[in-house]
Structures are given as C-alpha cells and as structure tokens.
Coordinates of C-alpha atoms and ligand atoms in Angstrom, one line a residue:
X7 CA 0.2 -0.2 0.0
X8 CA 1.3 3.4 -1.0
X9 CA 2.1 5.6 2.4
X10 CA 1.6 8.9 2.7
X11 CA 4.4 10.2 4.0
X12 CA 3.5 13.2 6.9
X13 CA 6.4 15.6 7.7
X14 CA 6.3 17.5 11.2
X15 CA 7.9 19.9 12.6
X16 CA 8.0 21.9 15.6
X17 CA 10.9 22.6 18.0
X18 CA 9.5 20.8 21.2
X19 CA 10.5 16.8 20.9
X20 CA 7.0 16.1 23.2
X21 CA 4.6 17.2 21.1
X22 CA 7.0 15.8 18.1
X23 CA 6.4 12.6 19.6
X24 CA 3.6 12.9 20.7
X25 CA 1.8 14.1 17.2
X26 CA 4.1 11.0 15.7
X27 CA 2.7 8.3 17.4
X28 CA -0.6 9.1 16.5
X29 CA -0.2 9.4 12.8
X30 CA 2.1 6.4 13.2
X31 CA -0.6 4.8 14.1
X32 CA -3.3 5.3 11.4
X33 CA -1.2 4.6 9.7
X34 CA 0.6 7.1 8.3
X35 CA 4.3 7.0 7.4
X36 CA 5.9 10.5 10.0
X37 CA 8.8 11.7 9.6
X38 CA 9.7 14.5 12.4
X39 CA 12.2 17.6 12.0
X40 CA 13.0 19.9 15.6
X41 CA 13.5 23.6 13.5
X42 CA 13.2 25.0 9.7
X43 CA 16.5 24.2 8.2
X44 CA 16.3 21.0 9.1
X45 CA 12.9 20.2 7.6
X46 CA 14.3 22.1 4.3
X47 CA 17.2 19.9 4.7
X48 CA 14.7 16.6 4.6
X49 CA 12.3 18.2 2.0
X50 CA 15.3 18.7 -0.2
X51 CA 15.2 14.4 -1.1
X52 CA 11.9 13.4 -0.1
X53 CA 8.3 14.6 -0.8
X54 CA 5.6 14.7 1.9
X55 CA 2.0 15.1 0.8
X56 CA 1.6 16.8 4.3
X57 CA 3.7 18.9 7.1
X58 CA 2.2 20.0 10.0
X59 CA 4.6 23.0 11.1
X60 CA 4.9 24.7 14.3
X61 CA 4.3 28.3 14.1
X62 CA 6.6 29.5 16.3
X63 CA 9.7 28.4 16.4
X64 CA 13.1 29.8 17.2
X65 CA 14.6 30.3 14.1
X66 CA 13.1 30.6 11.5
X67 CA 9.9 30.4 12.1
X68 CA 6.7 28.1 10.9
X69 CA 5.9 31.0 8.4
X70 CA 9.0 31.7 6.1
X71 CA 9.6 28.0 6.0
X72 CA 6.5 27.2 4.5
X73 CA 7.3 29.6 2.3
X74 CA 10.4 27.6 1.3
X75 CA 9.0 24.2 1.1
X76 CA 6.0 25.9 -0.8
X77 CA 9.3 26.6 -3.3
X78 CA 10.5 23.2 -2.8
X79 CA 7.4 21.4 -3.2
X80 CA 3.8 23.4 -4.2
X81 CA 1.6 20.9 -4.0
X82 CA 3.1 20.1 -0.5
X83 CA -0.1 21.0 1.6
X84 CA 0.6 22.8 5.2
X85 CA -1.4 22.7 8.2
X86 CA 0.0 25.3 11.1
X87 CA -0.1 24.8 14.7
X88 CA -0.4 27.9 16.3
X89 CA -0.9 28.5 20.0
X90 CA -4.2 30.3 21.7
X91 CA -4.4 33.5 20.3
X92 CA -2.1 34.4 16.9
X93 CA -5.1 34.0 14.6
X94 CA -3.6 37.2 12.4
X95 CA -1.0 35.0 12.1
X96 CA -2.5 31.4 11.3
X97 CA -5.2 34.2 8.4
X98 CA -1.2 34.8 7.1
X99 CA -0.2 31.3 7.0
X100 CA -3.4 30.4 5.3
X101 CA -3.1 33.6 2.4
X102 CA 0.6 32.3 2.1
X103 CA -0.6 28.9 0.7
X104 CA -1.3 27.2 4.4
X105 CA -3.8 24.0 4.1
X106 CA -5.6 25.0 6.7
X107 CA -4.1 25.7 11.0
X108 CA -5.0 24.0 14.7
X109 CA -5.1 25.6 17.3
X110 CA -2.1 24.0 20.4
X111 CA -3.1 22.2 22.2
X112 CA -3.6 20.0 19.6
X113 CA -8.0 18.6 19.7
X114 CA -6.2 14.9 17.6
X115 CA -9.2 13.9 16.0
X116 CA -9.3 17.5 14.6
X117 CA -5.2 16.8 13.0
X118 CA -7.2 13.4 12.3
X119 CA -9.8 15.4 9.9
X120 CA -8.0 17.8 8.6
X121 CA -4.9 16.0 7.4
X122 CA -7.9 13.6 5.7
X123 CA -9.5 16.6 3.9
X124 CA -5.4 18.4 3.2
X125 CA -4.9 15.0 2.0
X126 CA -7.7 15.5 -0.6
X127 CA -7.2 18.7 -1.7
X128 CA -3.1 17.7 -3.3
X129 CA -4.8 14.9 -4.8
X130 CA -7.1 17.2 -6.8
X131 CA -3.7 19.6 -7.3
X132 CA -1.7 16.9 -8.5
X133 CA -4.4 15.6 -11.4
X134 CA -5.5 18.6 -12.5
X135 CA -1.4 19.4 -12.8
X136 CA -1.0 16.4 -14.6
X137 CA -4.0 17.6 -16.9
X138 CA -2.3 20.7 -17.0
X139 CA 1.1 18.8 -18.6
X140 CA -0.6 16.6 -21.0
X141 CA -2.2 19.5 -22.0
X142 CA 1.1 21.1 -22.3
X143 CA 2.9 18.7 -24.5
X144 CA 0.3 18.2 -26.4
X145 CA 0.8 21.9 -27.5
X146 CA 4.9 21.5 -27.1
X147 CA 6.7 22.9 -30.6
X148 CA 7.6 19.9 -32.9
X149 CA 9.1 22.5 -35.0
X150 CA 11.9 20.5 -37.5
X151 CA 15.1 22.8 -37.7
X152 CA 17.0 21.8 -40.8
X153 CA 17.9 22.4 -44.2
X154 CA 20.3 19.8 -45.3
X155 CA 19.4 17.1 -47.9
X156 CA 19.2 14.9 -45.2
X157 CA 16.0 16.7 -42.7
X158 CA 14.2 18.1 -46.1
X159 CA 13.9 13.9 -47.1
X160 CA 12.9 13.8 -43.6
X161 CA 10.1 15.9 -43.4
X162 CA 8.8 14.9 -46.7
X163 CA 8.6 11.4 -45.7
X164 CA 7.3 12.1 -42.0
X165 CA 4.0 14.3 -44.8
X166 CA 3.3 12.0 -46.7
X167 CA 2.4 9.3 -44.2
X168 CA 0.9 11.8 -42.0
X169 CA -2.7 11.5 -43.3
X170 CA -1.9 7.3 -43.2
X171 CA -2.5 4.8 -40.1
X172 CA 0.4 3.1 -41.2
X173 CA 2.1 2.2 -38.9
X174 CA 6.0 4.1 -38.9
X175 CA 9.4 3.2 -37.8
X176 CA 11.9 5.1 -37.1
X177 CA 15.6 5.0 -37.3
X178 CA 18.4 6.3 -36.1
X179 CA 21.2 7.1 -32.9
X180 CA 20.5 8.9 -29.3
X181 CA 19.4 12.4 -29.5
X182 CA 19.0 12.5 -33.4
X183 CA 14.6 14.0 -33.2
X184 CA 13.7 10.1 -32.8
X185 CA 10.7 11.5 -31.1
X186 CA 10.2 15.0 -32.2
X187 CA 10.0 13.3 -35.7
X188 CA 6.7 10.7 -34.4
X189 CA 5.9 13.8 -32.6
X190 CA 5.6 15.7 -36.0
X191 CA 3.2 12.8 -37.9
X192 CA 1.0 13.1 -35.2
X193 CA 0.8 16.1 -35.3
X194 CA 0.2 16.4 -38.9
X195 CA -2.6 13.7 -39.2
X196 CA -5.4 13.6 -38.4
X197 CA -5.4 12.9 -35.4
X198 CA -4.1 15.6 -34.0
X199 CA -6.5 16.5 -31.6
X200 CA -6.2 13.3 -29.7
X201 CA -3.4 12.5 -27.5
X202 CA 0.0 11.0 -28.3
X203 CA 1.7 8.6 -26.2
X204 CA 4.6 7.9 -25.5
X205 CA 5.4 4.5 -24.0
X206 CA 9.3 4.0 -23.0
X207 CA 10.1 -0.4 -24.0
X208 CA 12.5 0.2 -22.8
X209 CA 14.3 -0.6 -19.3
X210 CA 10.7 -2.4 -18.0
X211 CA 10.3 -6.1 -16.5
X212 CA 7.9 -7.4 -19.1
X213 CA 4.8 -7.8 -16.4
X214 CA 5.4 -3.4 -16.3
X215 CA 5.5 -2.9 -19.7
X216 CA 2.1 -5.2 -20.3
X217 CA 0.5 -3.8 -17.6
X218 CA 1.2 -0.8 -19.2
X219 CA 0.6 -0.3 -22.4
X220 CA -2.4 -3.0 -22.3
X221 CA -3.7 -2.5 -18.6
X222 CA -4.7 -4.5 -15.8
X223 CA -7.5 -5.6 -13.3
X224 CA -7.1 -5.5 -10.5
X225 CA -4.6 -8.3 -7.6
X226 CA -4.0 -9.5 -11.4
X227 CA -0.3 -9.1 -10.1
X228 CA 0.8 -8.4 -6.7
X229 CA 1.3 -5.0 -6.4
X230 CA -1.8 -4.5 -8.9
X231 CA -3.8 -2.4 -5.8
X232 CA -6.9 -1.3 -8.6
X233 CA -8.0 -1.3 -11.6
X234 CA -5.7 0.4 -14.2
X235 CA -6.0 1.1 -18.3
X236 CA -3.6 0.4 -20.8
X237 CA -1.8 3.3 -23.1
X238 CA -3.7 1.3 -25.9
X239 CA -7.2 2.1 -23.9
X240 CA -6.3 5.7 -23.0
X241 CA -5.0 6.7 -27.2
X242 CA -8.2 5.3 -28.7
X243 CA -8.2 7.8 -32.0
X244 CA -4.8 9.1 -31.3
X245 CA -0.7 7.5 -31.6
X246 CA 0.4 5.3 -29.5
X247 CA 4.3 6.0 -30.0
X248 CA 6.0 2.8 -29.0
X249 CA 10.1 4.0 -27.7
X250 CA 13.0 1.6 -27.8
X251 CA 10.9 -0.9 -29.8
X252 CA 14.3 -3.4 -30.3
X253 CA 13.8 -4.1 -26.1
X254 CA 9.9 -6.0 -26.1
X255 CA 10.1 -9.2 -24.7
X256 CA 9.2 -11.9 -27.0
X257 CA 6.5 -12.8 -25.7
X258 CA 5.0 -10.0 -25.5
X259 CA 6.2 -9.8 -28.9
X260 CA 3.2 -12.1 -29.6
X261 CA 0.4 -9.6 -27.8
X262 CA 1.9 -6.6 -29.9
X263 CA 1.2 -8.1 -33.1
X264 CA -2.8 -9.7 -32.4
X265 CA -3.5 -5.8 -31.7
X266 CA -2.3 -4.2 -34.6
X267 CA -3.6 -6.9 -36.6
X268 CA -6.7 -7.6 -35.1
X269 CA -7.5 -3.8 -32.4
X270 CA -8.2 -6.1 -29.6
X271 CA -6.5 -7.1 -26.8
X272 CA -7.5 -7.7 -22.9
X273 CA -6.1 -5.7 -19.9
X274 CA -3.2 -8.7 -17.3
X275 CA -6.2 -10.9 -15.5
X276 CA -9.2 -9.2 -18.1
X277 CA -11.0 -11.8 -19.8
X278 CA -13.2 -9.3 -21.2
X279 CA -11.9 -7.6 -24.8
X280 CA -10.9 -3.9 -25.7
X281 CA -11.1 -2.6 -28.8
X282 CA -8.8 0.0 -29.9
X283 CA -8.6 2.2 -32.5
X284 CA -4.1 3.5 -32.3
X285 CA -2.0 4.0 -34.9
X286 CA 1.1 2.9 -33.7
X287 CA 4.9 5.0 -34.6
X288 CA 7.7 3.2 -33.3
X289 CA 11.3 4.3 -33.3
X290 CA 14.8 2.0 -32.2
X291 CA 18.5 2.6 -32.6
X292 CA 19.1 -1.0 -32.1
X293 CA 20.0 -3.8 -35.7
X294 CA 16.3 -4.9 -35.3
X295 CA 17.6 -7.4 -38.4
X296 CA 20.1 -8.4 -36.8
X297 CA 17.9 -9.0 -33.3
X298 CA 16.1 -11.2 -36.3
X299 CA 18.7 -13.2 -37.5
X300 CA 19.2 -13.8 -33.6
X301 CA 15.2 -14.9 -32.8
X302 CA 15.0 -12.2 -30.2
X303 CA 12.5 -10.4 -32.6
X304 CA 9.9 -11.5 -34.0
X305 CA 9.6 -10.9 -37.7
X306 CA 5.6 -10.9 -38.4
X307 CA 6.2 -8.4 -36.3
X308 CA 8.7 -5.6 -37.8
X309 CA 6.8 -5.9 -41.4
X310 CA 3.6 -4.4 -39.5
X311 CA 6.1 -1.7 -37.2
X312 CA 7.8 -1.3 -40.4
X313 CA 5.4 -0.1 -43.9
X314 CA 7.3 2.9 -43.6
X315 CA 10.7 3.8 -42.5
X316 CA 12.3 6.8 -41.6
X317 CA 16.3 7.1 -40.8
X318 CA 17.0 9.5 -39.6
X319 CA 21.3 10.4 -40.0
X320 CA 22.8 11.9 -37.6
X321 CA 24.9 15.3 -36.7
X322 CA 28.2 14.7 -37.5
X323 CA 26.5 13.6 -41.1
X324 CA 24.6 16.8 -41.7
X325 CA 26.8 19.1 -40.6
X326 CA 25.0 22.6 -42.2
X327 CA 21.9 21.6 -39.2
X328 CA 24.7 22.6 -37.1
X329 CA 24.5 26.7 -37.1
X330 CA 20.7 26.7 -37.9
X331 CA 20.0 24.6 -34.7
X332 CA 22.3 26.8 -33.1
X333 CA 20.1 29.8 -33.3
X334 CA 17.4 27.2 -32.4
X335 CA 17.8 26.3 -29.2
X336 CA 19.3 29.6 -28.3
X337 CA 16.4 31.6 -28.8
X338 CA 14.5 28.5 -26.8
X339 CA 17.3 29.0 -24.0
X340 CA 17.1 32.5 -24.1
X341 CA 13.8 32.3 -23.6
X342 CA 13.6 29.5 -20.5
X343 CA 16.7 31.4 -19.1
X344 CA 15.6 35.3 -19.4
X345 CA 18.4 35.9 -21.1
X346 CA 19.6 37.3 -24.1
X347 CA 22.0 36.2 -26.0
X348 CA 22.5 37.0 -29.9
X349 CA 25.3 34.4 -31.1
X350 CA 28.6 31.7 -30.7
X351 CA 31.7 33.2 -30.9
X352 CA 34.4 31.9 -34.3
X353 CA 36.2 30.1 -32.4
X354 CA 33.1 28.0 -30.5
X355 CA 32.0 27.6 -34.3
X356 CA 34.5 26.1 -35.3
X357 CA 35.2 23.7 -33.0
X358 CA 31.5 23.1 -32.5
X359 CA 31.6 22.4 -36.4
X360 CA 34.1 19.9 -35.4
X361 CA 33.3 18.1 -33.3
X362 CA 31.6 15.4 -34.1
X363 CA 28.7 15.3 -31.9
X364 CA 28.1 11.4 -30.9
X365 CA 25.6 12.5 -29.0
X366 CA 23.9 14.2 -31.6
X367 CA 20.8 17.4 -31.3
X368 CA 20.4 16.3 -28.0
X369 CA 24.1 16.8 -27.0
X370 CA 24.4 19.9 -29.2
X371 CA 21.4 21.7 -27.2
X372 CA 22.3 20.7 -24.0
X373 CA 25.4 22.8 -25.0
X374 CA 23.9 25.3 -26.1
X375 CA 21.2 26.3 -23.1
X376 CA 24.7 25.8 -20.5
X377 CA 26.6 28.1 -23.3
X378 CA 23.2 30.9 -22.4
X379 CA 23.1 30.3 -18.4
X380 CA 27.2 30.7 -18.6
X381 CA 28.0 33.6 -20.8
X382 CA 28.6 36.9 -19.7
X383 CA 28.4 38.6 -23.3
X384 CA 26.7 38.4 -25.9
X385 CA 28.5 36.0 -27.0
X386 CA 29.4 32.1 -26.3
X387 CA 32.0 32.0 -25.9
X388 CA 34.6 29.4 -25.7
X389 CA 35.1 29.1 -22.0
X390 CA 31.4 29.5 -21.2
X391 CA 32.0 24.9 -23.0
X392 CA 34.4 23.5 -20.7
X393 CA 32.7 20.4 -21.1
X394 CA 33.4 20.2 -25.1
X395 CA 37.0 21.9 -24.7
X396 CA 37.8 19.1 -23.1
X397 CA 35.7 16.2 -25.4
X398 CA 36.5 18.0 -28.1
X399 CA 37.4 16.1 -31.2
X400 CA 40.3 13.2 -30.0
X401 CA 40.5 11.4 -32.9
X402 CA 42.4 14.3 -34.6
X403 CA 44.2 15.4 -31.5
X404 CA 47.4 12.7 -32.0
X405 CA 51.2 14.2 -30.9
X406 CA 53.7 11.7 -33.5
X407 CA 56.4 10.2 -32.6
X408 CA 60.1 11.8 -32.8
X409 CA 60.6 9.4 -34.8
X410 CA 58.5 9.9 -37.6
X411 CA 59.0 11.0 -41.2
X412 CA 56.7 13.7 -42.8
X413 CA 55.6 10.9 -45.5
X414 CA 55.3 8.4 -41.7
X415 CA 52.5 11.3 -40.5
X416 CA 51.3 12.5 -43.8
X417 CA 50.3 8.5 -43.7
X418 CA 49.1 8.0 -40.0
X419 CA 47.3 11.7 -40.8
X420 CA 45.2 10.4 -43.9
X421 CA 43.9 6.5 -42.2
X422 CA 42.6 9.1 -38.4
X423 CA 41.1 11.0 -41.1
X424 CA 39.6 8.6 -42.9
X425 CA 38.3 6.1 -40.8
X426 CA 36.9 9.1 -38.3
X427 CA 34.6 10.0 -41.8
X428 CA 33.6 6.1 -41.9
X429 CA 35.5 6.1 -45.5
X430 CA 34.2 9.3 -47.3
X431 CA 36.4 10.2 -49.9
X432 CA 34.8 14.1 -49.9
X433 CA 34.8 14.6 -46.3
X434 CA 38.1 13.3 -45.9
X435 CA 39.0 15.3 -48.7
X436 CA 37.4 18.4 -48.2
X437 CA 38.4 17.9 -43.0
X438 CA 42.6 17.2 -44.9
X439 CA 41.6 20.5 -47.8
X440 CA 43.0 18.4 -50.4
X441 CA 41.7 17.8 -54.2
X442 CA 39.2 14.1 -53.8
X443 CA 41.9 12.7 -56.5
X444 CA 45.3 13.7 -54.1
X445 CA 44.1 10.8 -52.3
X446 CA 45.0 8.7 -54.9
X447 CA 48.1 8.9 -52.0
X448 CA 45.9 6.8 -50.6
X449 CA 47.5 3.3 -52.9
X450 CA 51.0 5.3 -52.2
X451 CA 50.9 4.6 -49.1
X452 CA 49.1 1.3 -48.9
X453 CA 45.9 2.3 -47.4
X454 CA 43.8 0.5 -47.0
X455 CA 40.6 0.5 -45.4
X456 CA 40.0 -1.2 -43.2
X457 CA 37.5 -2.8 -40.6
X458 CA 39.2 -1.3 -37.3
Ligands
ATP530 N1 15.8 19.0 -36.0 C1 15.3 18.9 -35.3 N2 15.2 20.4 -34.5 C2 15.1 20.8 -34.4 N3 15.0 20.3 -32.0 C3 15.3 19.0 -32.6 C4 15.9 18.6 -33.4 N4 16.2 17.3 -33.5 C5 16.3 16.8 -32.3 N5 15.2 18.2 -31.8 C6 15.6 18.1 -30.0 O1 16.6 17.5 -29.3 C7 16.4 16.5 -28.5 C8 16.2 15.3 -28.4 O2 15.1 14.7 -29.4 P1 14.6 13.3 -29.1 O3 14.0 13.1 -28.2 O4 13.9 13.4 -30.4 O5 15.3 12.4 -29.9 P2 15.5 10.6 -29.7 O6 16.4 10.7 -31.4 O7 13.7 11.0 -29.4 O8 16.8 10.0 -28.6 P3 16.8 9.1 -28.5 O9 17.0 8.0 -29.3 O10 17.8 8.9 -26.7 O11 15.4 8.7 -27.0 C9 14.7 17.1 -28.1 O12 14.8 18.2 -27.1 C10 14.1 17.6 -29.5 O13 12.9 18.7 -29.8
MG531 MG1 13.5 9.1 -28.0

C-alpha cells in the first residue's frame, strides 16, 4: 500500500513524539524535524504530501518555513499549529498558501480530519497538474529545424505518411530527433487533437510493460492494487509511440502483434476483450534485422511496424544543419532563462563544426543551453563550453612520435581522417584540404580500408 508521507516540524520534542505516534497509528509514514533548516534539508531529498508546522519556533519561524517548503514542493499541504491567540499569524499563513491551521493544544481527532482533507486537496492539485502537463505536452512545439537534404527527405516522408494510418518505424542514433519526428507525424495527422502517448519499452520488466500497454485488473499481479487502464485504451483514436521497440520481450511482442492485426486486447488478468483504434509509431536505435536473425525479434511484427521507415542520419553527417540548430537553441534557451544571447564566437563555431556530436542534437541542445546560462557577454565563448573543450575531437588530437618522417605522419593523418569520416572520400578530402583525386595518395601509401 502506498503510504502517505507526513512531515512534523516542531521545536518541542514531546509535541513531535505525541503527533508522530498518533499519525503512525493511523497508518501514515511520519518524519520529524526539530527546526526549519532541518525540515528543508529533509524536503530536498523526499516529497511529503502533508506537513504539520509549528508556527512559533526559534530561528526560522513557521511562516518562513512555509514559504521555503512551497518553493521546494508547491503541492505540499501545510497545516500550521498555532497557540491560542495568534489568529493573525494563522491568517497570514493561510494567505501564504497554508491549507489550514489547528490550535494548540492539539485535538487529535480534529487533526486527523484536517490531515484527511489536506490529502484530498493534495490529490486534486496533483490531478490538475498532470492534466496541465498533458495539455502542455500536446501543444509542445514540434519544429523540426534543418535544411540538409537528409532532413528535407525526412520532412517530406513525414508529410506524406501523416495523413494515413500506416505504422511508421523511426530509426536513428540516440538524440537524433526520433521522438520529435514521431510527434510531427501525429501533429500533421487527422488524429492531431487526440492523444500522443509515448511508452518507453526499455527498462521495464515484462509484466510492467504489458500492464503499461494493455492495463490490468485489480490483483492481476503482486502490486496491482487497483484496476488500471493501459496505453492502448488511453490512446484510443490517437497515436501510441513505442520508444525503444527493440527491447520488447518476445512474449509481449506476440501480444503486440495481435493488437496491431485485430485492434483487440485484454487487460492483464482480465477476461473482457477490448478494442482500440490506435496508430502506432515506433522508434529504435538497434539493429532489428540482426535481432531477427538472433531470434530475439519477431519477423512478422517487424513487417507490421515497418510499413514505412524513416531514418534520421546522425548530426555529424549533416553538419550544415548545425548552425541553424544553434540559432534555434539559443532562442529557446534565451526564452527559458530570460537571457539575450545573440550568437557564438568564431572560435566556438569552429569547435562546434569540428566536433563529432556522438549524442547528436540532444547533446548540441544541452551544450548551447549551458552556454547561454554561463555566458557573460552576448556571444557564447569557448570558456562557456568547458565540457566540449574536453572531449573535442580526440581522434584528431595526435602527437606523432619524434621518430616519424613527414611521410609517415602524412599517412597516419590521412588514415585517421578516413576512419573518422567512415571512409567517405569527399568528406575526408574536405577535412584534409586536398582534392578528392589527391587521395590517390592512399594507394601510394598502401592505405587500405580496414574494419577497426
Ligand atoms: N531537427 C530538430 N530541430 C529541433 N530540435 C530537434 C531536432 N532534432 C532533435 N531535436 C531536439 O533534440 C532533443 C532530442 O530529440 P529526441 O528526444 O526526439 O531524440 P531521440 O532520437 O528520441 O533520442 P533517444 O534515442 O535518446 O530517445 C529534443 O529536445 C528535440 O526537441
Ligand atoms: Mg527518444
């Protein structure tokens, strides 16, 4: 059973013990603190639904603590404990967002009632918060930035498939924008005003994943304390985004195949057959074909999911998008952090253009946001990117041994660049600043493509 957590803050030990004893008996999980600062430390690591706070404490008083706790956890419901005659302070506390106040000495039955009501109020607030988050999620902007031919290709497929109900499989390395593209497909479809629900299929054990997808009846498994609707039910009419689809266990794959084929499913532990009209978009950065060969992914499911496939190339293969993205992320970060950064210094531009971006666009976004926060002028400067400086293109940082001839060095360097570009001759020639034909040197040096 989920235990509700109550924090008691009072400088008087006997009072703390009395209340804690009483509330524990009522089945709550109780933590006590003897001062405001003590309470704040506790609240930094742990969430409480309700806090009982003594108004009058030496040092930080109850009112000040109330303000601090609300900053840490705006949903927390605070009940002030006041001595008789301090009505004014009690009223002030209510104005500052306390849920209620009780007079000392405390009438335990009255307290119990107040705690119960405070919990109801907490749940109402949380529900509203989730609803609001879902709405925000719905209208989150799905601007896909980029002008490379790769991104234009992605966008043209997106607009062609959006109107249909076909399944779409989105592939690409981590951080390339798979979820963003999935949202765009949904946003352009006739289902746009219905839900887009992501399910992360990785990191969930089989039963929990199935319960997430199909829901469960009460008692279907240990911990299933009440009936729960699954994502298929909730997304009815809308789109389900199966993230990391390659991680779905075999058993669950069979069930998923059935829903896709018949739109029918049962909740875990349930007998009733339910129907849902759901469009499925999935994403993976795994080699599904290999998984099929290894018999850890069903081939029939693969064909069902992969009616249309969209591949998003890694950022390092479409470097012409980088500066557009930088601009976009600067604007976004400015807005979020209330700054007015205008751009990046030429030096930063150099670093950014030469970096490999293993974490792709997510990494670039983080670097830029960090730069916007740290920058002291209106351009992000090298010093604002300590992290990038550290990892900047190790593959090209190479100190040749003093015994090397110039010819050896040339050969080594060409080889490194070739490996870095995955043996793309055009790109290598560009980096090396030589004509593609000059790479004929390769033969002269005996350079051969290897797989290491
Ligand atoms: N073309 C783009 N234009 C603007 N923002 C982008 C673009 N591509 C990705 N992003 C942003 O980069 C971040 C990562 O994108 P997203 O979460 O879609 O990647 P992903 O491929 O799903 O990553 P993972 O495999 O790690 O889940 C998001 O904040 C997203 O908004
Ligand atoms: Mg993702």
